[in-house]
mmCIF file of C-alpha atoms in Angstrom:
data_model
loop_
_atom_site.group_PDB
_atom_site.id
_atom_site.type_symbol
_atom_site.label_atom_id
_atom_site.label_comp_id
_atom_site.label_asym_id
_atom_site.label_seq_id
_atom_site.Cartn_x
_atom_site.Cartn_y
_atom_site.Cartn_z
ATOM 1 C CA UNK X 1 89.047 -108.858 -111.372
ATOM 2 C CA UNK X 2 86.321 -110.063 -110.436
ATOM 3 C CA UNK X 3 85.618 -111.987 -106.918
ATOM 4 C CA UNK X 4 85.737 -115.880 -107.189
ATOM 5 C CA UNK X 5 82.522 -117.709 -107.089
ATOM 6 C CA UNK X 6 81.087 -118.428 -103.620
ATOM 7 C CA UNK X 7 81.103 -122.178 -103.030
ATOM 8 C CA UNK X 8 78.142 -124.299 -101.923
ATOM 9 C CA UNK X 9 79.541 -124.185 -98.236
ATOM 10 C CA UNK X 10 80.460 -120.690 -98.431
ATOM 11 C CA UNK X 11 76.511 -119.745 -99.718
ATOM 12 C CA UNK X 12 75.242 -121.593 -96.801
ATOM 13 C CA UNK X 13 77.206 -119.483 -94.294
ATOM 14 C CA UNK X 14 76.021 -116.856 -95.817
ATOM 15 C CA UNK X 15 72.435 -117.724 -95.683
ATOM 16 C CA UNK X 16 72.811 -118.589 -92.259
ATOM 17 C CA UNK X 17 73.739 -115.249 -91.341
ATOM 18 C CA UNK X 18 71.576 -113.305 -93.155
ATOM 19 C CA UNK X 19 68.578 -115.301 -91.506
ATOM 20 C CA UNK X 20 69.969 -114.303 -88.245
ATOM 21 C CA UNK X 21 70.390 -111.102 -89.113
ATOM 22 C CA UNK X 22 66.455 -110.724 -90.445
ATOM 23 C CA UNK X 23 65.289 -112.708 -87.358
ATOM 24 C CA UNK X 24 66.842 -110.446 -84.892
ATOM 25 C CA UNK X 25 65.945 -107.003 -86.795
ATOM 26 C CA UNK X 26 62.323 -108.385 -86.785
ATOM 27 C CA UNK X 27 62.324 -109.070 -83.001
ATOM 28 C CA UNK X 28 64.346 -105.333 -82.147
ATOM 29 C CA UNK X 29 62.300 -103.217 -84.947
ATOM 30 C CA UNK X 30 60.506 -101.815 -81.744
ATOM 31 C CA UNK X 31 63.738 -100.904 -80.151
ATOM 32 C CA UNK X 32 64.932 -99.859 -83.062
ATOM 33 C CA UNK X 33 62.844 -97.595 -84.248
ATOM 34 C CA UNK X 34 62.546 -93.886 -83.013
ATOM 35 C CA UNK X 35 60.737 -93.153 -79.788
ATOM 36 C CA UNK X 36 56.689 -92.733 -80.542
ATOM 37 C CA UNK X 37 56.792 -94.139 -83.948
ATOM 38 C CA UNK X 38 55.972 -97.167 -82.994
ATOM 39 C CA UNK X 39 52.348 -97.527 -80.544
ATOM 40 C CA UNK X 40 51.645 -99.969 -77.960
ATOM 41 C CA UNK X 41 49.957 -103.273 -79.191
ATOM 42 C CA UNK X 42 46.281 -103.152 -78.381
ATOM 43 C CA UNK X 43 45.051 -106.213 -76.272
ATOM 44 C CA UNK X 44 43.088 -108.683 -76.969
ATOM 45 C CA UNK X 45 39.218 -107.540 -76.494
ATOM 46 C CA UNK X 46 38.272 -109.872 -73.687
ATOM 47 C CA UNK X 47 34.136 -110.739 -74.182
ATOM 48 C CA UNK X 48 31.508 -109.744 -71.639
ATOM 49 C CA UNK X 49 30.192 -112.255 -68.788
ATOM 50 C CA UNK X 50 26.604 -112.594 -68.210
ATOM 51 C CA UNK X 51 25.867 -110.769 -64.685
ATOM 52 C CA UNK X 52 23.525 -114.065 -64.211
ATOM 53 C CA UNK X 53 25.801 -116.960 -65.504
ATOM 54 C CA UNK X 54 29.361 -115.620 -64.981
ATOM 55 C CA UNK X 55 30.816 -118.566 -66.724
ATOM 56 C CA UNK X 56 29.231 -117.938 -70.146
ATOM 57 C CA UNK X 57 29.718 -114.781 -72.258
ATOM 58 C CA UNK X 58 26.966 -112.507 -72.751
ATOM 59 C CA UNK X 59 24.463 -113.462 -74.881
ATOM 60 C CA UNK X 60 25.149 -110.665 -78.146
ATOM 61 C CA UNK X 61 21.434 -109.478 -78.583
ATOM 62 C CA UNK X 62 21.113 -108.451 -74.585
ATOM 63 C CA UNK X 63 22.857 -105.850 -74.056
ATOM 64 C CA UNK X 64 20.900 -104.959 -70.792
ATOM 65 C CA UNK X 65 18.964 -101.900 -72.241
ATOM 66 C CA UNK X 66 15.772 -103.754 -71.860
ATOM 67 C CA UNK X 67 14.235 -104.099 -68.081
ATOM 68 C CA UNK X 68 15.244 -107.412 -66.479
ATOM 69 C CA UNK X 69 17.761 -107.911 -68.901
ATOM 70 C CA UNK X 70 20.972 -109.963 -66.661
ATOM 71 C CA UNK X 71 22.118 -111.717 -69.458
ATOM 72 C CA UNK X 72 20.201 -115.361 -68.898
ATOM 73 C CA UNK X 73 20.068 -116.964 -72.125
ATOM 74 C CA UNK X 74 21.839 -120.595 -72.104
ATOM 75 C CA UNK X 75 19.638 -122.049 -74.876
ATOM 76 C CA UNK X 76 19.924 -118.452 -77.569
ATOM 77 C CA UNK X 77 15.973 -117.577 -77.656
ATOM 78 C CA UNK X 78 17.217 -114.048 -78.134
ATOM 79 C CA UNK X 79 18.547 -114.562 -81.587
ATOM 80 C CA UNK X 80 17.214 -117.954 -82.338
ATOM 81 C CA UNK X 81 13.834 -116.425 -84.257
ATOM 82 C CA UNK X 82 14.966 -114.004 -85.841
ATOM 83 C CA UNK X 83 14.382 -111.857 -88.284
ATOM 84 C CA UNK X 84 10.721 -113.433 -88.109
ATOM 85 C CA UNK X 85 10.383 -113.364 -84.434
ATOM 86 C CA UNK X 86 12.872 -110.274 -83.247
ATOM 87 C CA UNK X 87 13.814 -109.864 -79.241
ATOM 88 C CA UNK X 88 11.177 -106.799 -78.896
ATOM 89 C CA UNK X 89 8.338 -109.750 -80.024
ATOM 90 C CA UNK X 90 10.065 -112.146 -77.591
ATOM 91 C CA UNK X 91 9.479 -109.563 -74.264
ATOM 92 C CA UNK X 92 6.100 -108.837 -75.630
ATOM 93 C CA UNK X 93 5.216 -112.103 -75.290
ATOM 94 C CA UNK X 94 6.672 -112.591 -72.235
ATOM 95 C CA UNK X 95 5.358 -109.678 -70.592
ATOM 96 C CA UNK X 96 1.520 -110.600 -71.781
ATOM 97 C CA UNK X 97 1.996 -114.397 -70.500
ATOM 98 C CA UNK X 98 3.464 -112.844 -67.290
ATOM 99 C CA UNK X 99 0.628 -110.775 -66.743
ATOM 100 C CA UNK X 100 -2.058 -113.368 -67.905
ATOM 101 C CA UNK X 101 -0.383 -115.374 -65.110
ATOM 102 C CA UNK X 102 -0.423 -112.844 -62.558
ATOM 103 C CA UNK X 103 -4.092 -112.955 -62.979
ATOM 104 C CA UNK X 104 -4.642 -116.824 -63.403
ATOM 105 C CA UNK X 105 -2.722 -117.272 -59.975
ATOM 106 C CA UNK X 106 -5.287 -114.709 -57.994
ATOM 107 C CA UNK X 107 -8.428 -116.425 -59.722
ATOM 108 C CA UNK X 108 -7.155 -119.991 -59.318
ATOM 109 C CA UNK X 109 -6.255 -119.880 -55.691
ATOM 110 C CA UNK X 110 -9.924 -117.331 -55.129
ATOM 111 C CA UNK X 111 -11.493 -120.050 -56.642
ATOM 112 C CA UNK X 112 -10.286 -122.747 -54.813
ATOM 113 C CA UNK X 113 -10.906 -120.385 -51.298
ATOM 114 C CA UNK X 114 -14.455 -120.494 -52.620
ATOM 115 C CA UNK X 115 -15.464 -117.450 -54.400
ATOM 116 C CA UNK X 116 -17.220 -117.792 -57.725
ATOM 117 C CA UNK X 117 -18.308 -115.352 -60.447
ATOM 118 C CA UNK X 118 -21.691 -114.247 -61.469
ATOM 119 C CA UNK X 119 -23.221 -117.345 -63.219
ATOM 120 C CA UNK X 120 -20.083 -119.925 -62.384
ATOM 121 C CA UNK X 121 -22.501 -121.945 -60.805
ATOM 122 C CA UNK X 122 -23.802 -123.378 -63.950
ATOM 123 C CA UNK X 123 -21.185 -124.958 -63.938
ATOM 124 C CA UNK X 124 -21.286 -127.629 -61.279
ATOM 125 C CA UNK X 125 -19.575 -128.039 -58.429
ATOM 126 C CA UNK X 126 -16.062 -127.528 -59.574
ATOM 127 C CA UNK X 127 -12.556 -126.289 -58.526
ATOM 128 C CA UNK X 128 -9.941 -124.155 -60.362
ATOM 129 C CA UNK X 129 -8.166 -127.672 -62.136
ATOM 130 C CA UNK X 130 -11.367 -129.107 -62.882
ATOM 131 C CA UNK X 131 -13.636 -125.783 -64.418
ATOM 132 C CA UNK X 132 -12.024 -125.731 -67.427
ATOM 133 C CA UNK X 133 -13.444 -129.255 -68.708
ATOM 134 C CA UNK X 134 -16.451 -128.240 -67.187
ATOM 135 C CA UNK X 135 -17.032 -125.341 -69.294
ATOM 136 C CA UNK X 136 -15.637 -126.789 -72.559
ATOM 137 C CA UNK X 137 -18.750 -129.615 -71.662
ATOM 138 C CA UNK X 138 -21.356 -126.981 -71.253
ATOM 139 C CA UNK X 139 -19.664 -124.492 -73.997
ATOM 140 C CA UNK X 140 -19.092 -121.470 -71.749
ATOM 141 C CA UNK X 141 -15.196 -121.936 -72.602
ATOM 142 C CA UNK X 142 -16.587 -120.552 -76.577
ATOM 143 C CA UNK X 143 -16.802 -117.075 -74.983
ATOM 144 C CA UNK X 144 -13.739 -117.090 -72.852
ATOM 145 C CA UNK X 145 -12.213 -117.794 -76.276
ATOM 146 C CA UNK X 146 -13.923 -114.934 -78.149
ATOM 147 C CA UNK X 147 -12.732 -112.519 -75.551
ATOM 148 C CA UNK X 148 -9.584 -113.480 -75.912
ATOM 149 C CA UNK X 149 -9.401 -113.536 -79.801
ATOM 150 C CA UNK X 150 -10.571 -109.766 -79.703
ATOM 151 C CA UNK X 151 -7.809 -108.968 -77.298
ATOM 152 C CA UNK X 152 -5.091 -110.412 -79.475
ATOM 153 C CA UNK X 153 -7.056 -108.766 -82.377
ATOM 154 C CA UNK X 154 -6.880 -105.543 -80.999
ATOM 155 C CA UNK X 155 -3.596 -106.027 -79.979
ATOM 156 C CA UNK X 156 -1.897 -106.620 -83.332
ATOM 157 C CA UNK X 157 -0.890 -102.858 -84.017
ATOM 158 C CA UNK X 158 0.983 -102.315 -80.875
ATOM 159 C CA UNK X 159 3.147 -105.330 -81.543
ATOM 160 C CA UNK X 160 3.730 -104.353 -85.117
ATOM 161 C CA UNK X 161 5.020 -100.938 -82.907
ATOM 162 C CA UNK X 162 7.177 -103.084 -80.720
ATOM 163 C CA UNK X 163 9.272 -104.867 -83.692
ATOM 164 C CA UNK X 164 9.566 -101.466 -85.397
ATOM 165 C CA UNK X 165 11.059 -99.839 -82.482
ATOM 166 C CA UNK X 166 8.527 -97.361 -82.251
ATOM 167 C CA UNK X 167 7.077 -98.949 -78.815
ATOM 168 C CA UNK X 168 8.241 -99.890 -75.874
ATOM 169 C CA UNK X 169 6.600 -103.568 -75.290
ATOM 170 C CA UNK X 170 3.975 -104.097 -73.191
ATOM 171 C CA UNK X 171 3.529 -100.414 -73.145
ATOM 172 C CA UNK X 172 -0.681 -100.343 -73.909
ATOM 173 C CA UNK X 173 -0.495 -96.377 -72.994
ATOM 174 C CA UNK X 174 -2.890 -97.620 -69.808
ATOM 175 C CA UNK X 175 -1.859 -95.471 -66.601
ATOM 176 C CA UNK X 176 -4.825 -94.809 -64.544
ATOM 177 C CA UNK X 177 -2.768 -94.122 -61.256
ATOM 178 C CA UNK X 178 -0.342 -92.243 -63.171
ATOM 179 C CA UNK X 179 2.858 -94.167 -61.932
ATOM 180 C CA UNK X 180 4.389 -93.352 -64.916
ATOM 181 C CA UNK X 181 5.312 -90.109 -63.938
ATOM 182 C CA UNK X 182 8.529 -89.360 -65.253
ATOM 183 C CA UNK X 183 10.966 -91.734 -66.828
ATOM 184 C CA UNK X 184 12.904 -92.636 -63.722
ATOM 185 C CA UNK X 185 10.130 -93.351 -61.750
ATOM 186 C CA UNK X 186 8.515 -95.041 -65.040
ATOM 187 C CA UNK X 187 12.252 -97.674 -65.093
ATOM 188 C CA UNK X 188 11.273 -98.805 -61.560
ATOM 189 C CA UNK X 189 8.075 -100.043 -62.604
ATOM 190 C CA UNK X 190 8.698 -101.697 -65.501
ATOM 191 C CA UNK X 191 11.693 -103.847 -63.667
ATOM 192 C CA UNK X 192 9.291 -104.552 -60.740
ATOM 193 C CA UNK X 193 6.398 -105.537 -63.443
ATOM 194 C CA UNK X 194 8.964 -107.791 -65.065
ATOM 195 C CA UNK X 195 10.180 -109.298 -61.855
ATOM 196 C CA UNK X 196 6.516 -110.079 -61.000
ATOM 197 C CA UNK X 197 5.930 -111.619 -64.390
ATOM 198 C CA UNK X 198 8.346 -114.110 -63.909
ATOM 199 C CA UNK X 199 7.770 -115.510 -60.680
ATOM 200 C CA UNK X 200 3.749 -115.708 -61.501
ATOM 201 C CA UNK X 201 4.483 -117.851 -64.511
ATOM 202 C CA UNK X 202 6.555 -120.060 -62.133
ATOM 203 C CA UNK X 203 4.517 -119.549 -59.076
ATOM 204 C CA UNK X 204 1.185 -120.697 -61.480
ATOM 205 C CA UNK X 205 2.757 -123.706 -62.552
ATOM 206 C CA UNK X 206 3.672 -124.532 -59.218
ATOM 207 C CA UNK X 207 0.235 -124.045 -57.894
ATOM 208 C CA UNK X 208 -1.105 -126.399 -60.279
ATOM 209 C CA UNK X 209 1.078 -128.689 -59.849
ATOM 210 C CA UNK X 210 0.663 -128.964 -56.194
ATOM 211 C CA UNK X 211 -2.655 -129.305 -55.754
ATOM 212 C CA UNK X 212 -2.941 -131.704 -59.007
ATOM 213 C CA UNK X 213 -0.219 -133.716 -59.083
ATOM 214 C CA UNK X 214 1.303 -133.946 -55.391
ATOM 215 C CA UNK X 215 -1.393 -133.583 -53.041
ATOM 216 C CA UNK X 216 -4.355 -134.836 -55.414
ATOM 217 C CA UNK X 217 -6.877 -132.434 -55.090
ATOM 218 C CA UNK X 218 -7.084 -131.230 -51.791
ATOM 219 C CA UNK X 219 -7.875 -128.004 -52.695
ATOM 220 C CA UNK X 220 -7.038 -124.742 -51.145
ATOM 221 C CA UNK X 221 -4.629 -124.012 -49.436
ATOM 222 C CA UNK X 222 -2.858 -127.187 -51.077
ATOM 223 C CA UNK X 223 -1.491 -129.325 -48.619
#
């Protein structure tokens, strides 16, 4: 004979169990199950923290293969430009403005000590903050602009290089000392350059705005 239909009560007990039954198999499967066929659950991939801002992740295009590279990037330059303007551009540029710098610090603070170059005095009697109106007046600023142009001109290949990988930047093959020596030796100097680069596009600004700004043209040594 056949078994009597389960009432409404009677299917509800047996849902009940059944859900307690598939609730506790799903929680003890790992117990259950034989011994290795089961693996440990992988944790969660924790993300980097920048070496210079230990309270922010690290920024995804620095990876630190790149000289100077700590991981300082709070506003995303590094992959805010691209495709157009790629991170190998970015240290290019940085490298060329940090060594523009470099330069513009030595000649504003010589100038301002009182030396002059050949034919400067055409000019007037001028300081470092105060030559370059001077010589867009008189139009000697036209060929500090020409020499420029041709050095960005000529320059143009090597960064194509750069954002094609085939170049480190900044690297104009230019060793006369031959520091460069071997690639350890060649790491050192790049970091130092680097270091240097930074500090003379702060230390420039600084120097301008000291003797402009705070002091009013006092002139070397700017206070």
């Amino acid at each position: 004979p056949r078994p009597p239909p389960l009432t409404s009560r009677s299917a509800l007990l047996w849902q009940t169990m059944l859900s307690v039954v598939s609730t506790l198999l799903a929680y003890n499967a790992p117990l259950l199950a034989p011994r290795g066929a089961v693996g440990r659950a992988a944790a969660p991939a924790m993300a980097t923290k920048s070496e210079a801002m230990p309270f922010l992740d690290q920024p995804e295009a620095l990876d630190g293969s790149m000289p100077g590279d700590v991981g300082f990037d709070p506003l995303g330059f590094s992959t805010a430009f691209e495709p157009y303007f790629p991170l190998s551009y970015l240290r290019e540029a940085e490298i060329k403005h940090g060594r523009v710098c470099m330069l513009a610090w030595l000649g504003y603070v010589l100038v301002d000590a009182g030396f002059r170059a050949p034919g400067a005095g055409a000019l007037g009697d001028v300081n470092s903050y105060t030559a370059h109106d001077a010589a867009v007046t008189s139009g000697h600023m036209w060929f500090l602009l020409l020499a420029c142009g041709v050095f960005e001109i000529c320059s143009i290949p090597a960064i194509q290089e750069s954002m094609a990988g085939k170049r480190v930047p900044g690297d104009f093959a230019w060793d006369p000392l031959k520091v460069m020596k071997d690639e350890k030796t060649a790491a050192r100097w790049r970091l130092s350059e680097i270091k240097h680069c930074r500090l003379a596009m702060m230390a420039f600004s600084a120097v301008v705005t000291q003797e402009h700004i705070v002091h009013g043209h006092v002139g070397f040594p700017y206070f």
